[in-house]
Amino acid sequence: MNTPATPSGITVLGSTGSIGVNTLDVIARHPERFSVTALTANTRVDALAEQCIRFQPRYAVMTDDDAAARLRDKLAQQAPDVEVLAGHDSLVRVAGLPEVEHVMAAIVGAAGLLPTLEAANAGKRVLLANKEALVMSGALFMEAVRRNRATLLPVDSEHNAIFQCLPDNYRAGEAPRGVRRIVLTASGGPFRDLPIGQLHDVTPEQACAHPNWDMGRKISVDSATMMNKGLEVIEAGWLFGLGADRIRVVLHPQSLVHSLVEYDDGSMLAQMGNPDMRVPISHVLGWPDRISSGAAGLDLLEHGLLQFTAPDDARFPCLSLAVAALETGGTAPAILNAANEIAVAAFLERRIPFTAIHSIIEETLGRATVHPAETLQTILDDDALARALASELIMQTRVTVAQ
Ligand code: NAD
Ligand code: MG
């Protein structure tokens, strides 16, 4: 393994989240390879303060001035050299700093779009967890990667698995040669076997209790509706240059096979491992080297059984909505994503039942006008419009919500 002579600079966008924390866990194992240049968080001042004291980054960014002032106070003694910044412009700035080589894009949702795009425009090694950014702006994003010779490495476990099953010289965005199709695996989330009639009454706590993965709340709800897999189909379409007809989704409750590539000769290559995000995170951090992650190896005999079944459309209508949005193209995926973010937030705040999530998204898509996604402004406008439409639909939803 070639260890770089000097550690390379890394910005971790969303460092206090589930992916951010796992990223810092892997980085801490390789002080000779990485030096943390910037860490960012939305509201969790205490968590970011602890990370700053431990990793002593050059910059720390909070979303608003008030949180930044509180962070500055907390760092005055133990990390006085950290420059604390505030606001969305600062997020964008730390994604494009000249001293930064790697950017871990781990903000959740549309809030991550502009900083992630900045990393691509600045020609960085973009370690992409923030799938919503790619779902919203796929064509523009991939063009920014190509034009600026950025390196795009997928963190999402399924896409990382597929990337690992493609040839060494494969680069994201190219159509892979000799590939018939790719197969994305999905656990089916916590409600895979619940009688459909009971879905209406499930609570946010039940939706966030994923059987195999420990993740942020938004992606946990997305896993329960399978919108997560829908977003991942769109993400895979852009990353691997494939149409929806060459991307298959199968349920695999054990979450040990993280995805597969089916080649023209009938070979199928799969990547396996324990469900621990430090595996794909260390893969993209070390690429093309392999570095230790802290994850335990997979003991096949302990598990014994691997199952694969077809997802049920009636149980998981969000999956078909996402596939349809990919086929429609233009701003349809951005509209789908925006409506989903609003509906999931409303479900988490107990303002709508679980089963209203898909109907809000479907109705928003029905009412919104899809445009060609040629400029960032068009995408942002349609995102804002979809949020307004979805919020209006939620206000009209007069239902009893399970407490
Ligand atoms: P999380 O909710 O745990 O963390 C989100 C991070 O983003 C936090 O650091 C938060 O401070 C920051 N953030 C949230 N809103 C923000 C805003 N408006 N402005 C600036 N920063 C903001 O989420 P997560 O589970 O770590 O997921 C992060 C991304 O990675 C998501 O796009 C998710 O789909 C993707 N992903 C996560 C996992 C996983 O296992 N958690 C797996 C695959 C992909
Ligand atoms: Mg995934």
GROMACS .gro file of C-alpha atoms and ligand atoms in nm:
model
  448
    1MET     CA    1   0.000   0.000   0.000
    2ASN     CA    2   0.131   0.346  -0.088
    3THR     CA    3   0.098   0.580   0.205
    4PRO     CA    4   0.107   0.942   0.088
    5ALA     CA    5   0.416   1.138   0.199
    6THR     CA    6   0.203   1.414   0.349
    7PRO     CA    7  -0.149   1.375   0.478
    8SER     CA    8  -0.412   1.504   0.235
    9GLY     CA    9  -0.669   1.763   0.335
   10ILE     CA   10  -1.029   1.656   0.380
   11THR     CA   11  -1.354   1.846   0.431
   12VAL     CA   12  -1.635   1.650   0.596
   13LEU     CA   13  -1.967   1.814   0.512
   14GLY     CA   14  -2.224   1.699   0.769
   15SER     CA   15  -1.962   1.567   1.010
   16THR     CA   16  -2.203   1.527   1.304
   17GLY     CA   17  -2.439   1.292   1.118
   18SER     CA   18  -2.428   0.916   1.096
   19ILE     CA   19  -2.203   0.912   0.787
   20GLY     CA   20  -1.993   1.202   0.918
   21VAL     CA   21  -1.922   1.028   1.249
   22ASN     CA   22  -1.831   0.702   1.073
   23THR     CA   23  -1.604   0.896   0.837
   24LEU     CA   24  -1.415   1.054   1.128
   25ASP     CA   25  -1.389   0.711   1.290
   26VAL     CA   26  -1.205   0.581   0.982
   27ILE     CA   27  -0.996   0.899   0.943
   28ALA     CA   28  -0.879   0.868   1.306
   29ARG     CA   29  -0.733   0.527   1.219
   30HIS     CA   30  -0.513   0.683   0.947
   31PRO     CA   31  -0.353   1.003   1.078
   32GLU     CA   32  -0.067   0.959   0.830
   33ARG     CA   33  -0.309   0.978   0.534
   34PHE     CA   34  -0.557   1.252   0.628
   35SER     CA   35  -0.555   1.592   0.786
   36VAL     CA   36  -0.898   1.737   0.858
   37THR     CA   37  -0.933   2.080   0.698
   38ALA     CA   38  -1.301   2.153   0.764
   39LEU     CA   39  -1.596   2.010   0.956
   40THR     CA   40  -1.956   2.129   0.921
   41ALA     CA   41  -2.284   2.083   1.108
   42ASN     CA   42  -2.635   2.220   1.102
   43THR     CA   43  -2.742   2.272   1.467
   44ARG     CA   44  -2.545   2.036   1.693
   45VAL     CA   45  -2.294   2.275   1.851
   46ASP     CA   46  -2.177   2.036   2.126
   47ALA     CA   47  -2.110   1.750   1.885
   48LEU     CA   48  -1.915   1.973   1.645
   49ALA     CA   49  -1.717   2.125   1.935
   50GLU     CA   50  -1.606   1.779   2.047
   51GLN     CA   51  -1.501   1.688   1.693
   52CYS     CA   52  -1.307   2.015   1.658
   53ILE     CA   53  -1.121   1.956   1.983
   54ARG     CA   54  -1.027   1.607   1.869
   55PHE     CA   55  -0.939   1.676   1.504
   56GLN     CA   56  -0.830   2.044   1.519
   57PRO     CA   57  -0.955   2.139   1.170
   58ARG     CA   58  -0.863   2.471   1.011
   59TYR     CA   59  -1.235   2.562   0.973
   60ALA     CA   60  -1.567   2.469   1.135
   61VAL     CA   61  -1.896   2.576   0.980
   62MET     CA   62  -2.238   2.605   1.146
   63THR     CA   63  -2.554   2.689   0.954
   64ASP     CA   64  -2.639   3.009   1.145
   65ASP     CA   65  -2.457   3.292   1.323
   66ASP     CA   66  -2.598   3.214   1.664
   67ALA     CA   67  -2.478   2.853   1.658
   68ALA     CA   68  -2.141   2.970   1.525
   69ALA     CA   69  -2.104   3.215   1.816
   70ARG     CA   70  -2.178   2.937   2.066
   71LEU     CA   71  -1.925   2.710   1.895
   72ARG     CA   72  -1.660   2.986   1.908
   73ASP     CA   73  -1.717   3.017   2.284
   74LYS     CA   74  -1.678   2.645   2.337
   75LEU     CA   75  -1.356   2.631   2.135
   76ALA     CA   76  -1.189   2.935   2.290
   77GLN     CA   77  -0.989   2.724   2.535
   78GLN     CA   78  -0.925   2.391   2.367
   79ALA     CA   79  -0.916   2.470   1.996
   80PRO     CA   80  -0.849   2.844   1.956
   81ASP     CA   81  -0.696   2.801   1.609
   82VAL     CA   82  -1.017   2.671   1.454
   83GLU     CA   83  -1.179   2.944   1.245
   84VAL     CA   84  -1.556   2.923   1.298
   85LEU     CA   85  -1.770   3.030   1.001
   86ALA     CA   86  -2.145   3.050   0.950
   87GLY     CA   87  -2.393   3.017   0.667
   88HIS     CA   88  -2.451   2.834   0.345
   89ASP     CA   89  -2.185   3.032   0.155
   90SER     CA   90  -1.925   2.910   0.402
   91LEU     CA   91  -2.033   2.549   0.342
   92VAL     CA   92  -1.972   2.606  -0.027
   93ARG     CA   93  -1.638   2.773   0.046
   94VAL     CA   94  -1.495   2.489   0.255
   95ALA     CA   95  -1.594   2.238  -0.016
   96GLY     CA   96  -1.369   2.414  -0.267
   97LEU     CA   97  -1.061   2.517  -0.064
   98PRO     CA   98  -0.735   2.469  -0.255
   99GLU     CA   99  -0.574   2.276   0.033
  100VAL     CA  100  -0.855   2.019   0.028
  101GLU     CA  101  -0.820   1.704  -0.182
  102HIS     CA  102  -1.112   1.494  -0.050
  103VAL     CA  103  -1.465   1.615   0.018
  104MET     CA  104  -1.700   1.380   0.203
  105ALA     CA  105  -2.047   1.496   0.098
  106ALA     CA  106  -2.258   1.377   0.392
  107ILE     CA  107  -2.517   1.651   0.443
  108VAL     CA  108  -2.868   1.507   0.426
  109GLY     CA  109  -3.110   1.631   0.161
  110ALA     CA  110  -3.118   1.921  -0.082
  111ALA     CA  111  -2.915   2.137   0.161
  112GLY     CA  112  -2.609   1.947   0.041
  113LEU     CA  113  -2.654   2.026  -0.327
  114LEU     CA  114  -2.452   2.347  -0.365
  115PRO     CA  115  -2.151   2.248  -0.151
  116THR     CA  116  -2.136   1.906  -0.319
  117LEU     CA  117  -2.155   2.067  -0.662
  118GLU     CA  118  -1.880   2.307  -0.558
  119ALA     CA  119  -1.655   2.010  -0.473
  120ALA     CA  120  -1.715   1.873  -0.824
  121ASN     CA  121  -1.653   2.215  -0.983
  122ALA     CA  122  -1.328   2.248  -0.788
  123GLY     CA  123  -1.210   1.911  -0.926
  124LYS     CA  124  -1.197   1.738  -0.586
  125ARG     CA  125  -1.224   1.374  -0.499
  126VAL     CA  126  -1.593   1.376  -0.419
  127LEU     CA  127  -1.696   1.102  -0.178
  128LEU     CA  128  -2.069   1.104  -0.235
  129ALA     CA  129  -2.311   1.001   0.039
  130ASN     CA  130  -2.558   1.286  -0.024
  131LYS     CA  131  -2.763   1.102  -0.287
  132GLU     CA  132  -3.028   1.376  -0.295
  133ALA     CA  133  -2.773   1.611  -0.461
  134LEU     CA  134  -2.728   1.371  -0.751
  135VAL     CA  135  -3.100   1.291  -0.773
  136MET     CA  136  -3.179   1.662  -0.807
  137SER     CA  137  -2.911   1.766  -1.050
  138GLY     CA  138  -2.783   1.443  -1.213
  139ALA     CA  139  -2.696   1.573  -1.561
  140LEU     CA  140  -2.541   1.900  -1.436
  141PHE     CA  141  -2.352   1.725  -1.160
  142MET     CA  142  -2.203   1.457  -1.384
  143GLU     CA  143  -2.108   1.726  -1.636
  144ALA     CA  144  -1.932   1.924  -1.359
  145VAL     CA  145  -1.741   1.610  -1.262
  146ARG     CA  146  -1.631   1.547  -1.622
  147ARG     CA  147  -1.546   1.907  -1.708
  148ASN     CA  148  -1.338   1.966  -1.396
  149ARG     CA  149  -1.180   1.620  -1.384
  150ALA     CA  150  -1.317   1.555  -1.039
  151THR     CA  151  -1.311   1.197  -0.912
  152LEU     CA  152  -1.652   1.077  -0.803
  153LEU     CA  153  -1.658   0.783  -0.561
  154PRO     CA  154  -1.989   0.647  -0.431
  155VAL     CA  155  -2.032   0.601  -0.055
  156ASP     CA  156  -2.388   0.467  -0.063
  157SER     CA  157  -2.331   0.098   0.017
  158GLU     CA  158  -2.513  -0.033  -0.293
  159HIS     CA  159  -2.336   0.201  -0.536
  160ASN     CA  160  -2.006   0.144  -0.366
  161ALA     CA  161  -2.065  -0.232  -0.403
  162ILE     CA  162  -2.133  -0.191  -0.776
  163PHE     CA  163  -1.828   0.031  -0.816
  164GLN     CA  164  -1.618  -0.237  -0.647
  165CYS     CA  165  -1.759  -0.501  -0.889
  166LEU     CA  166  -1.663  -0.297  -1.197
  167PRO     CA  167  -1.312  -0.306  -1.352
  168ASP     CA  168  -1.032  -0.111  -1.179
  169ASN     CA  169  -1.013   0.145  -1.459
  170TYR     CA  170  -1.388   0.218  -1.448
  171ARG     CA  171  -1.476   0.580  -1.364
  172ALA     CA  172  -1.820   0.695  -1.246
  173GLY     CA  173  -2.030   0.846  -1.523
  174GLU     CA  174  -1.902   0.613  -1.797
  175ALA     CA  175  -2.134   0.341  -1.928
  176PRO     CA  176  -1.967   0.024  -1.797
  177ARG     CA  177  -1.857  -0.219  -2.071
  178GLY     CA  178  -1.999  -0.570  -2.097
  179VAL     CA  179  -2.262  -0.509  -1.833
  180ARG     CA  180  -2.614  -0.641  -1.888
  181ARG     CA  181  -2.760  -0.483  -1.579
  182ILE     CA  182  -2.701  -0.400  -1.216
  183VAL     CA  183  -2.896  -0.533  -0.920
  184LEU     CA  184  -2.952  -0.313  -0.615
  185THR     CA  185  -3.034  -0.497  -0.296
  186ALA     CA  186  -3.275  -0.358  -0.036
  187SER     CA  187  -3.348  -0.482   0.314
  188GLY     CA  188  -3.716  -0.388   0.291
  189GLY     CA  189  -3.682  -0.187   0.614
  190PRO     CA  190  -3.873  -0.239   0.939
  191PHE     CA  191  -4.216  -0.287   0.774
  192ARG     CA  192  -4.125  -0.552   0.520
  193ASP     CA  193  -4.353  -0.811   0.682
  194LEU     CA  194  -4.605  -0.591   0.864
  195PRO     CA  195  -4.968  -0.646   0.749
  196ILE     CA  196  -5.030  -0.362   0.498
  197GLY     CA  197  -5.341  -0.253   0.691
  198GLN     CA  198  -5.122  -0.159   0.989
  199LEU     CA  199  -4.891   0.075   0.795
  200HIS     CA  200  -5.124   0.371   0.852
  201ASP     CA  201  -5.061   0.365   1.226
  202VAL     CA  202  -4.684   0.314   1.244
  203THR     CA  203  -4.491   0.575   1.445
  204PRO     CA  204  -4.170   0.765   1.363
  205GLU     CA  205  -3.992   0.559   1.630
  206GLN     CA  206  -4.093   0.234   1.458
  207ALA     CA  207  -3.998   0.373   1.117
  208CYS     CA  208  -3.654   0.479   1.242
  209ALA     CA  209  -3.577   0.140   1.400
  210HIS     CA  210  -3.408  -0.016   1.099
  211PRO     CA  211  -3.342  -0.390   1.139
  212ASN     CA  212  -2.986  -0.387   0.996
  213TRP     CA  213  -2.847  -0.032   0.958
  214ASP     CA  214  -2.805   0.252   1.207
  215MET     CA  215  -2.872   0.574   1.007
  216GLY     CA  216  -3.004   0.930   1.028
  217ARG     CA  217  -3.380   0.976   1.072
  218LYS     CA  218  -3.462   1.095   0.721
  219ILE     CA  219  -3.290   0.806   0.543
  220SER     CA  220  -3.438   0.563   0.797
  221VAL     CA  221  -3.791   0.673   0.701
  222ASP     CA  222  -3.687   0.658   0.334
  223SER     CA  223  -3.580   0.297   0.393
  224ALA     CA  224  -3.915   0.216   0.553
  225THR     CA  225  -4.107   0.354   0.250
  226MET     CA  226  -3.839   0.225   0.009
  227MET     CA  227  -3.811   0.577  -0.132
  228ASN     CA  228  -3.447   0.530  -0.036
  229LYS     CA  229  -3.420   0.253  -0.294
  230GLY     CA  230  -3.608   0.471  -0.543
  231LEU     CA  231  -3.359   0.755  -0.491
  232GLU     CA  232  -3.081   0.498  -0.527
  233VAL     CA  233  -3.217   0.377  -0.862
  234ILE     CA  234  -3.195   0.738  -0.985
  235GLU     CA  235  -2.850   0.777  -0.826
  236ALA     CA  236  -2.733   0.457  -0.997
  237GLY     CA  237  -2.870   0.577  -1.331
  238TRP     CA  238  -2.641   0.882  -1.316
  239LEU     CA  239  -2.338   0.716  -1.158
  240PHE     CA  240  -2.329   0.422  -1.395
  241GLY     CA  241  -2.486   0.574  -1.707
  242LEU     CA  242  -2.774   0.321  -1.717
  243GLY     CA  243  -3.146   0.354  -1.793
  244ALA     CA  244  -3.411   0.236  -1.549
  245ASP     CA  245  -3.462  -0.082  -1.758
  246ARG     CA  246  -3.110  -0.197  -1.668
  247ILE     CA  247  -3.141  -0.143  -1.293
  248ARG     CA  248  -3.318  -0.412  -1.092
  249VAL     CA  249  -3.416  -0.396  -0.726
  250VAL     CA  250  -3.441  -0.711  -0.514
  251LEU     CA  251  -3.524  -0.751  -0.148
  252HIS     CA  252  -3.248  -0.912   0.053
  253PRO     CA  253  -3.343  -0.907   0.423
  254GLN     CA  254  -2.996  -1.005   0.554
  255SER     CA  255  -2.822  -0.691   0.410
  256LEU     CA  256  -2.501  -0.884   0.351
  257VAL     CA  257  -2.488  -0.872  -0.031
  258HIS     CA  258  -2.470  -0.498  -0.090
  259SER     CA  259  -2.542  -0.511  -0.467
  260LEU     CA  260  -2.444  -0.698  -0.784
  261VAL     CA  261  -2.329  -0.646  -1.142
  262GLU     CA  262  -2.455  -0.887  -1.408
  263TYR     CA  263  -2.220  -0.912  -1.707
  264ASP     CA  264  -2.306  -1.007  -2.067
  265ASP     CA  265  -2.152  -1.352  -2.025
  266GLY     CA  266  -2.391  -1.435  -1.740
  267SER     CA  267  -2.137  -1.376  -1.462
  268MET     CA  268  -2.268  -1.195  -1.158
  269LEU     CA  269  -2.024  -1.020  -0.927
  270ALA     CA  270  -2.138  -0.921  -0.580
  271GLN     CA  271  -1.977  -0.729  -0.296
  272MET     CA  272  -2.051  -0.859   0.054
  273GLY     CA  273  -1.976  -0.749   0.406
  274ASN     CA  274  -2.136  -0.675   0.739
  275PRO     CA  275  -2.380  -0.384   0.729
  276ASP     CA  276  -2.128  -0.128   0.856
  277MET     CA  277  -2.090   0.200   0.663
  278ARG     CA  278  -1.722   0.216   0.759
  279VAL     CA  279  -1.662  -0.045   0.487
  280PRO     CA  280  -1.771   0.171   0.189
  281ILE     CA  281  -1.637   0.484   0.363
  282SER     CA  282  -1.289   0.336   0.402
  283HIS     CA  283  -1.306   0.210   0.043
  284VAL     CA  284  -1.358   0.561  -0.096
  285LEU     CA  285  -1.114   0.721   0.151
  286GLY     CA  286  -0.835   0.481   0.058
  287TRP     CA  287  -0.917   0.426  -0.311
  288PRO     CA  288  -0.737   0.285  -0.502
  289ASP     CA  289  -0.567   0.141  -0.193
  290ARG     CA  290  -0.747  -0.075   0.061
  291ILE     CA  291  -0.722   0.060   0.415
  292SER     CA  292  -0.850  -0.074   0.748
  293SER     CA  293  -1.200   0.037   0.850
  294GLY     CA  294  -1.254  -0.100   1.198
  295ALA     CA  295  -1.543  -0.315   1.070
  296ALA     CA  296  -1.556  -0.682   1.165
  297GLY     CA  297  -1.512  -0.934   0.884
  298LEU     CA  298  -1.819  -1.121   0.766
  299ASP     CA  299  -1.858  -1.471   0.909
  300LEU     CA  300  -2.062  -1.659   0.647
  301LEU     CA  301  -2.125  -1.954   0.876
  302GLU     CA  302  -2.278  -1.730   1.139
  303HIS     CA  303  -2.548  -1.625   0.890
  304GLY     CA  304  -2.585  -1.932   0.670
  305LEU     CA  305  -2.880  -1.807   0.466
  306LEU     CA  306  -2.913  -1.543   0.194
  307GLN     CA  307  -3.263  -1.467   0.061
  308PHE     CA  308  -3.373  -1.265  -0.243
  309THR     CA  309  -3.735  -1.176  -0.324
  310ALA     CA  310  -3.922  -0.923  -0.540
  311PRO     CA  311  -4.043  -0.599  -0.373
  312ASP     CA  312  -4.421  -0.564  -0.342
  313ASP     CA  313  -4.548  -0.257  -0.533
  314ALA     CA  314  -4.858  -0.225  -0.316
  315ARG     CA  315  -4.651  -0.210   0.002
  316PHE     CA  316  -4.382   0.018  -0.141
  317PRO     CA  317  -4.550   0.263  -0.386
  318CYS     CA  318  -4.265   0.516  -0.341
  319LEU     CA  319  -4.028   0.288  -0.530
  320SER     CA  320  -4.240   0.299  -0.847
  321LEU     CA  321  -4.287   0.676  -0.813
  322ALA     CA  322  -3.909   0.720  -0.817
  323VAL     CA  323  -3.854   0.488  -1.114
  324ALA     CA  324  -4.125   0.678  -1.304
  325ALA     CA  325  -3.953   1.009  -1.220
  326LEU     CA  326  -3.623   0.875  -1.358
  327GLU     CA  327  -3.801   0.774  -1.678
  328THR     CA  328  -3.972   1.114  -1.706
  329GLY     CA  329  -3.638   1.292  -1.657
  330GLY     CA  330  -3.589   1.670  -1.643
  331THR     CA  331  -3.680   1.814  -1.305
  332ALA     CA  332  -3.913   1.521  -1.215
  333PRO     CA  333  -3.655   1.362  -0.978
  334ALA     CA  334  -3.594   1.702  -0.810
  335ILE     CA  335  -3.970   1.745  -0.761
  336LEU     CA  336  -4.000   1.391  -0.624
  337ASN     CA  337  -3.709   1.451  -0.387
  338ALA     CA  338  -3.842   1.785  -0.260
  339ALA     CA  339  -4.192   1.648  -0.197
  340ASN     CA  340  -4.038   1.349  -0.020
  341GLU     CA  341  -3.827   1.570   0.210
  342ILE     CA  342  -4.133   1.773   0.308
  343ALA     CA  343  -4.355   1.466   0.357
  344VAL     CA  344  -4.093   1.280   0.562
  345ALA     CA  345  -4.038   1.584   0.786
  346ALA     CA  346  -4.416   1.608   0.839
  347PHE     CA  347  -4.434   1.237   0.926
  348LEU     CA  348  -4.145   1.274   1.173
  349GLU     CA  349  -4.334   1.567   1.333
  350ARG     CA  350  -4.649   1.347   1.350
  351ARG     CA  351  -4.843   1.578   1.119
  352ILE     CA  352  -4.926   1.308   0.864
  353PRO     CA  353  -4.951   0.929   0.882
  354PHE     CA  354  -4.687   0.707   0.723
  355THR     CA  355  -4.917   0.610   0.436
  356ALA     CA  356  -4.969   0.977   0.340
  357ILE     CA  357  -4.600   1.011   0.246
  358HIS     CA  358  -4.643   0.849  -0.094
  359SER     CA  359  -4.976   1.019  -0.169
  360ILE     CA  360  -4.828   1.365  -0.098
  361ILE     CA  361  -4.540   1.289  -0.335
  362GLU     CA  362  -4.767   1.146  -0.604
  363GLU     CA  363  -5.001   1.443  -0.589
  364THR     CA  364  -4.715   1.694  -0.594
  365LEU     CA  365  -4.575   1.523  -0.904
  366GLY     CA  366  -4.924   1.532  -1.059
  367ARG     CA  367  -4.960   1.907  -1.000
  368ALA     CA  368  -4.606   2.030  -1.072
  369THR     CA  369  -4.477   2.107  -1.421
  370VAL     CA  370  -4.162   1.920  -1.516
  371HIS     CA  371  -3.898   2.126  -1.700
  372PRO     CA  372  -3.574   2.026  -1.873
  373ALA     CA  373  -3.310   2.026  -1.595
  374GLU     CA  374  -3.070   2.243  -1.792
  375THR     CA  375  -2.977   2.504  -1.536
  376LEU     CA  376  -2.926   2.502  -1.163
  377GLN     CA  377  -3.180   2.783  -1.133
  378THR     CA  378  -3.454   2.574  -1.301
  379ILE     CA  379  -3.378   2.287  -1.062
  380LEU     CA  380  -3.384   2.512  -0.755
  381ASP     CA  381  -3.706   2.680  -0.873
  382ASP     CA  382  -3.884   2.348  -0.926
  383ASP     CA  383  -3.751   2.223  -0.591
  384ALA     CA  384  -3.897   2.531  -0.417
  385LEU     CA  385  -4.229   2.500  -0.600
  386ALA     CA  386  -4.258   2.131  -0.511
  387ARG     CA  387  -4.188   2.210  -0.145
  388ALA     CA  388  -4.464   2.472  -0.146
  389LEU     CA  389  -4.710   2.235  -0.317
  390ALA     CA  390  -4.631   1.948  -0.081
  391SER     CA  391  -4.663   2.175   0.225
  392GLU     CA  392  -5.002   2.296   0.102
  393LEU     CA  393  -5.119   1.936   0.053
  394ILE     CA  394  -5.005   1.850   0.405
  395MET     CA  395  -5.203   2.142   0.550
  396GLN     CA  396  -5.510   2.001   0.377
  397THR     CA  397  -5.456   1.652   0.515
  398ARG     CA  398  -5.709   1.621   0.794
  399VAL     CA  399  -5.632   1.285   0.945
  400THR     CA  400  -5.579   1.132   1.282
  401VAL     CA  401  -5.215   1.059   1.325
  402ALA     CA  402  -5.090   0.778   1.544
  403GLN     CA  403  -4.918   0.919   1.853
  404NAD     P1  404  -2.785   1.253   0.947
  404NAD     O1  405  -2.918   1.314   0.962
  404NAD     O2  406  -2.736   1.158   1.048
  404NAD     O3  407  -2.674   1.369   0.932
  404NAD     C1  408  -2.690   1.475   0.845
  404NAD     C2  409  -2.576   1.575   0.857
  404NAD     O4  410  -2.609   1.686   0.771
  404NAD     C3  411  -2.555   1.631   0.997
  404NAD     O5  412  -2.419   1.656   1.018
  404NAD     C4  413  -2.631   1.765   0.993
  404NAD     O6  414  -2.574   1.859   1.080
  404NAD     C5  415  -2.611   1.807   0.849
  404NAD     N1  416  -2.725   1.888   0.800
  404NAD     C6  417  -2.857   1.854   0.806
  404NAD     N2  418  -2.931   1.953   0.753
  404NAD     C7  419  -2.846   2.052   0.716
  404NAD     C8  420  -2.863   2.180   0.657
  404NAD     N3  421  -2.985   2.228   0.629
  404NAD     N4  422  -2.753   2.254   0.632
  404NAD     C9  423  -2.630   2.206   0.662
  404NAD     N5  424  -2.606   2.087   0.717
  404NAD    C10  425  -2.714   2.009   0.744
  404NAD     O7  426  -2.783   1.185   0.801
  404NAD     P2  427  -2.699   1.058   0.751
  404NAD     O8  428  -2.773   0.935   0.781
  404NAD     O9  429  -2.557   1.070   0.793
  404NAD    O10  430  -2.708   1.078   0.593
  404NAD    C11  431  -2.630   1.174   0.524
  404NAD    C12  432  -2.643   1.149   0.374
  404NAD    O11  433  -2.585   1.022   0.345
  404NAD    C13  434  -2.788   1.141   0.326
  404NAD    O12  435  -2.796   1.197   0.199
  404NAD    C14  436  -2.815   0.992   0.319
  404NAD    O13  437  -2.911   0.958   0.221
  404NAD    C15  438  -2.678   0.939   0.280
  404NAD     N6  439  -2.654   0.800   0.321
  404NAD    C16  440  -2.656   0.768   0.453
  404NAD    C17  441  -2.633   0.637   0.492
  404NAD    C18  442  -2.630   0.599   0.639
  404NAD    O14  443  -2.600   0.483   0.669
  404NAD     N7  444  -2.658   0.688   0.731
  404NAD    C19  445  -2.611   0.538   0.396
  404NAD    C20  446  -2.610   0.575   0.261
  404NAD    C21  447  -2.631   0.707   0.225
  405MG      MG  448  -2.790   0.273   0.034
   0.00000   0.00000   0.00000
